[in-house]
Coordinates of C-alpha atoms in Angstrom, one line a residue:
M17 CA -144.3 37.4 -110.4
R18 CA -140.8 37.5 -112.4
V19 CA -141.1 37.0 -115.8
L20 CA -138.1 38.5 -117.2
P21 CA -135.1 38.2 -117.4
F22 CA -134.9 34.4 -117.8
R23 CA -131.9 32.2 -116.6
I24 CA -130.7 29.5 -118.9
P25 CA -129.5 26.8 -116.3
K26 CA -126.2 25.9 -117.2
A27 CA -124.7 22.4 -115.8
E28 CA -121.1 22.4 -117.4
Q29 CA -118.8 24.9 -118.9
S30 CA -119.0 24.9 -122.6
A31 CA -119.8 27.8 -125.3
I32 CA -123.1 26.1 -126.0
H33 CA -125.9 24.8 -123.7
L34 CA -127.9 21.8 -124.7
Q35 CA -131.6 21.8 -123.6
I36 CA -134.5 19.2 -123.5
D37 CA -138.1 20.4 -122.7
D38 CA -140.0 16.8 -122.2
E39 CA -143.5 18.0 -120.8
P40 CA -146.9 18.4 -120.9
Y41 CA -146.9 21.8 -122.2
F42 CA -143.9 24.4 -122.8
Y43 CA -143.0 27.4 -120.5
D44 CA -145.8 29.4 -121.1
K45 CA -144.7 33.1 -119.4
L46 CA -143.2 35.6 -121.6
H47 CA -139.3 35.9 -121.2
Q48 CA -136.1 36.9 -122.4
H49 CA -132.5 36.0 -122.1
P50 CA -129.0 37.2 -123.4
E51 CA -128.5 33.8 -125.2
R52 CA -129.6 33.1 -128.8
Q53 CA -131.6 30.6 -128.8
L54 CA -132.3 27.7 -131.6
T55 CA -134.9 25.6 -131.0
V56 CA -136.5 22.4 -132.8
I57 CA -140.0 21.4 -132.2
E58 CA -140.6 17.2 -132.2
K59 CA -144.0 17.3 -130.4
G60 CA -146.5 20.1 -129.7
E61 CA -148.3 22.7 -131.2
G62 CA -149.4 26.4 -130.5
T63 CA -148.9 30.2 -131.0
L64 CA -145.2 31.6 -130.8
I65 CA -145.3 35.1 -129.9
Y66 CA -141.7 36.9 -130.8
G67 CA -141.4 40.5 -130.5
D68 CA -143.9 41.7 -132.7
F69 CA -144.6 38.0 -134.5
V70 CA -147.6 35.9 -133.6
G71 CA -147.8 32.6 -135.9
R72 CA -148.4 28.9 -135.2
F73 CA -145.3 26.1 -134.1
A74 CA -146.0 22.8 -134.9
P75 CA -143.6 19.7 -135.2
G76 CA -140.8 19.5 -137.7
D77 CA -140.4 23.5 -137.3
V78 CA -136.9 25.1 -136.2
F79 CA -136.8 28.5 -134.6
L80 CA -134.2 31.0 -133.8
M81 CA -134.6 33.6 -131.3
G82 CA -132.5 36.5 -130.7
S83 CA -130.9 38.0 -127.7
N84 CA -133.0 39.6 -125.4
V85 CA -136.2 39.4 -127.4
P86 CA -139.7 38.7 -125.4
H87 CA -140.8 35.5 -126.6
V88 CA -143.3 32.6 -125.5
F89 CA -144.0 29.2 -127.2
R90 CA -147.9 29.0 -125.5
C91 CA -149.3 25.2 -126.5
D92 CA -153.1 24.9 -127.6
E93 CA -155.7 23.8 -125.1
Q94 CA -155.7 20.7 -125.2
F95 CA -152.2 20.0 -124.1
Y96 CA -153.6 21.6 -120.6
A97 CA -156.4 20.1 -120.8
K98 CA -155.0 16.2 -121.2
N99 CA -151.4 17.4 -119.0
E100 CA -150.1 14.4 -120.3
S101 CA -146.3 14.0 -119.8
G102 CA -144.0 14.1 -122.7
A103 CA -146.9 15.6 -124.9
A104 CA -144.5 18.4 -126.1
L105 CA -140.9 17.9 -126.6
S106 CA -138.5 20.5 -128.4
R107 CA -134.5 20.8 -128.4
S108 CA -132.9 23.5 -127.7
I109 CA -129.2 25.1 -128.1
F110 CA -128.3 28.0 -126.6
F111 CA -125.2 30.5 -127.4
D112 CA -123.8 33.5 -126.5
W113 CA -121.9 34.3 -130.0
E114 CA -120.2 37.6 -128.9
G115 CA -119.4 36.1 -125.4
M116 CA -116.8 33.1 -127.6
G117 CA -114.3 36.5 -128.2
T118 CA -113.6 38.3 -131.0
A119 CA -110.6 36.8 -132.1
F120 CA -112.6 33.5 -132.7
T121 CA -115.9 35.3 -134.1
Q122 CA -114.5 37.9 -136.5
L123 CA -112.3 35.2 -138.3
P124 CA -113.0 35.5 -142.2
E125 CA -114.5 32.1 -142.0
F126 CA -117.1 33.7 -140.4
R127 CA -118.1 36.5 -142.3
K128 CA -121.6 34.9 -143.5
V129 CA -122.6 33.8 -139.9
N130 CA -122.0 37.0 -138.5
A131 CA -124.0 38.8 -141.2
F132 CA -126.7 36.1 -140.4
L133 CA -126.8 36.5 -136.8
A134 CA -127.0 40.3 -137.2
Q135 CA -130.1 39.8 -139.0
A136 CA -131.4 37.0 -137.0
E137 CA -132.3 39.4 -134.2
Q138 CA -135.5 39.3 -136.1
G139 CA -135.8 35.8 -135.2
G140 CA -136.5 33.5 -137.8
V141 CA -137.8 29.9 -139.0
A142 CA -136.2 27.3 -141.2
T143 CA -138.8 25.6 -143.7
G144 CA -138.7 22.5 -146.0
K145 CA -135.3 21.1 -146.8
L146 CA -133.5 23.2 -144.4
A147 CA -135.4 22.4 -141.0
F148 CA -134.8 18.6 -142.0
E149 CA -131.5 19.5 -142.2
I150 CA -130.9 21.0 -139.3
S151 CA -132.8 18.6 -137.2
D152 CA -130.6 16.0 -138.3
L153 CA -127.9 17.8 -137.0
F154 CA -129.7 18.1 -133.9
D155 CA -129.5 14.3 -133.3
A156 CA -125.7 14.5 -134.2
I157 CA -125.0 17.5 -131.7
F158 CA -127.1 15.9 -128.6
K159 CA -125.2 12.7 -129.0
K160 CA -121.6 14.2 -129.2
R161 CA -119.0 16.4 -126.7
G162 CA -116.5 18.4 -126.6
V163 CA -114.9 19.8 -130.0
E164 CA -117.3 17.1 -131.9
R165 CA -120.2 18.6 -130.7
F166 CA -118.8 22.2 -131.0
N167 CA -118.0 21.8 -134.6
L168 CA -121.2 20.4 -135.5
F169 CA -122.9 23.3 -134.2
M170 CA -120.5 25.6 -136.5
T171 CA -121.7 23.6 -139.0
V172 CA -125.7 24.3 -138.2
L173 CA -124.9 28.2 -138.1
D174 CA -123.0 28.0 -141.7
R175 CA -126.1 25.9 -143.5
L176 CA -128.4 28.4 -142.0
S177 CA -126.0 31.1 -143.0
R178 CA -126.1 30.1 -146.4
S179 CA -129.7 29.1 -147.0
K180 CA -132.8 30.4 -148.8
L181 CA -134.9 28.6 -146.9
W182 CA -135.1 30.9 -143.7
K183 CA -137.8 33.4 -143.1
P184 CA -137.7 36.3 -140.6
L185 CA -140.4 36.4 -138.1
S186 CA -140.5 39.9 -136.5
A187 CA -140.1 43.3 -138.3
L188 CA -138.3 45.0 -135.7
P189 CA -138.4 43.2 -132.7
N190 CA -138.5 44.7 -129.0
R191 CA -135.6 43.9 -126.7
N192 CA -134.5 44.1 -123.6
L193 CA -137.4 44.9 -121.7
K194 CA -137.6 46.0 -117.8
E195 CA -138.9 43.6 -115.4
L196 CA -142.3 45.8 -115.1
E197 CA -142.9 46.3 -118.6
G198 CA -142.4 42.5 -119.0
Q199 CA -144.8 41.7 -116.5
R200 CA -147.7 43.9 -118.1
L201 CA -146.7 42.3 -121.5
D202 CA -147.4 38.7 -119.9
D203 CA -150.3 40.0 -118.0
I204 CA -152.0 41.2 -121.3
F205 CA -151.0 37.9 -123.1
Q206 CA -152.1 35.5 -120.8
F207 CA -155.3 37.5 -120.5
T208 CA -155.7 37.2 -124.0
M209 CA -154.8 33.4 -123.8
T210 CA -157.5 32.6 -121.5
N211 CA -160.3 35.2 -122.7
Y212 CA -160.1 35.3 -126.3
Q213 CA -162.8 33.5 -126.9
R214 CA -165.2 36.2 -126.2
P215 CA -165.6 40.0 -126.9
I216 CA -162.7 41.7 -125.1
A217 CA -163.0 45.5 -124.9
L218 CA -160.3 47.7 -124.3
E219 CA -161.4 48.8 -120.8
E220 CA -160.6 45.3 -119.4
L221 CA -156.8 45.5 -120.8
A222 CA -156.4 49.2 -119.5
E223 CA -157.8 47.8 -115.8
L224 CA -155.6 45.1 -116.1
T225 CA -152.5 47.4 -117.0
H226 CA -153.8 49.9 -114.4
M227 CA -153.4 52.6 -117.1
N228 CA -156.4 54.9 -118.9
K229 CA -157.8 53.1 -122.5
A230 CA -155.7 55.8 -124.4
A231 CA -152.6 55.1 -122.6
F232 CA -153.1 51.2 -122.9
C233 CA -153.2 51.5 -126.6
R234 CA -150.2 53.9 -127.0
Y235 CA -148.3 51.4 -124.6
F236 CA -149.3 48.3 -126.5
K237 CA -148.7 49.6 -129.8
Q238 CA -145.4 51.1 -128.6
H239 CA -144.3 47.5 -127.0
T240 CA -145.9 45.2 -130.0
R241 CA -146.0 47.7 -133.0
K242 CA -149.8 46.8 -133.4
T243 CA -152.9 47.5 -132.0
Y244 CA -154.6 45.0 -129.3
V245 CA -157.1 44.4 -132.0
E246 CA -154.5 43.1 -134.5
F247 CA -152.9 41.1 -131.9
L248 CA -156.2 39.7 -130.6
N249 CA -157.0 38.8 -134.3
E250 CA -154.1 37.2 -135.3
Y251 CA -153.9 35.0 -131.7
R252 CA -157.6 33.9 -132.9
V253 CA -156.8 33.2 -136.5
N254 CA -153.5 31.2 -135.3
R255 CA -155.9 29.4 -133.2
A256 CA -158.3 28.9 -135.4
C257 CA -155.5 27.1 -137.8
S258 CA -155.3 24.0 -135.8
L259 CA -159.4 23.3 -134.9
L260 CA -159.9 23.9 -138.8
L261 CA -157.8 20.6 -139.3
Q262 CA -160.0 18.8 -137.0
A263 CA -162.4 16.6 -139.1
D264 CA -165.6 17.7 -137.1
R265 CA -165.2 21.4 -137.4
T266 CA -166.6 23.4 -139.6
V267 CA -165.4 26.9 -140.8
A268 CA -168.4 28.8 -139.5
A269 CA -168.3 26.8 -135.8
V270 CA -164.4 27.5 -136.0
A271 CA -165.1 31.1 -136.5
Y272 CA -167.4 31.6 -133.6
E273 CA -165.6 29.2 -131.4
V274 CA -162.3 31.2 -131.3
G275 CA -164.3 34.7 -130.8
F276 CA -165.5 36.2 -134.2
N277 CA -169.2 36.9 -134.0
N278 CA -169.9 36.5 -137.6
L279 CA -168.1 34.1 -140.4
S280 CA -167.3 37.1 -143.1
H281 CA -165.5 39.1 -140.5
F282 CA -163.6 35.4 -139.6
N283 CA -162.9 35.3 -143.5
R284 CA -161.3 38.8 -143.9
K285 CA -159.2 38.7 -141.0
F286 CA -158.2 34.9 -142.0
K287 CA -157.1 36.0 -145.2
T288 CA -155.4 38.9 -143.8
V289 CA -153.1 37.3 -141.2
M290 CA -152.7 33.8 -143.5
N291 CA -152.5 35.0 -147.0
Q292 CA -155.1 32.3 -147.8
T293 CA -158.8 31.7 -147.1
P294 CA -159.9 29.0 -144.6
K295 CA -161.0 26.7 -147.1
A296 CA -157.5 27.0 -149.4
F297 CA -155.6 26.3 -146.1
I298 CA -157.3 23.1 -144.9
A299 CA -157.1 22.0 -148.6
G300 CA -153.2 23.3 -148.7
A301 CA -152.9 21.0 -145.3
K302 CA -154.6 18.1 -146.6
G303 CA -152.4 17.9 -149.7

């Protein structure tokens, strides 16, 4: 299975490439590409894995992925069960900033943009008013061509570089994984996403990756900067966030459904990951 690298299809000669993903669920294999990626989520929700970040994505979110940083948007299980065309919808802009030429990108007018893109290798998510503004600019970009499209894209980068409503995703993302490493990590992530509801022994992951237990633990920590148990708990909590908003689910039922064997343990891990209790999360989501 060739997981990495991922080639962006380009149908036209342009400094930026536009892509619409309109599918039952998003492409769910860990992948990386040299182009930076700016994505607006319009439909669909699930878990984003980016470098050492594990968190939710939902309609209205705007994400930036850095160059050659492994990432995957994994939709929640219901999207796979329904398998309905158009259930997941996103619009993305792929661009090679350095490939545009230093005579252009190093102009004084782009000082803030260059600083922003250098920092944005950590990835980032737009929040609040900024996300709405970027989404509106995407509407215009996808309707225009040529110089008008490019100018609007520059407006997006300028707006992002000047805003404080931008949050980094990854503390220090992995970069440019070799194909074997990418395959191993994708195997681990796919196994986790399929089996997170039950107890998972480290020996199972060691066998999956053809390592002994100690070697697996070192490998996973090296490439994600967290232990596998930390990653598993983060994934379980992020899955719980979606379930907690369903009217027929209690906190206790959700805790057991996502793989925690007691409620107090779930509450502690939820607060560690989300910086609030499950009940506070539900209250905040309901306004």
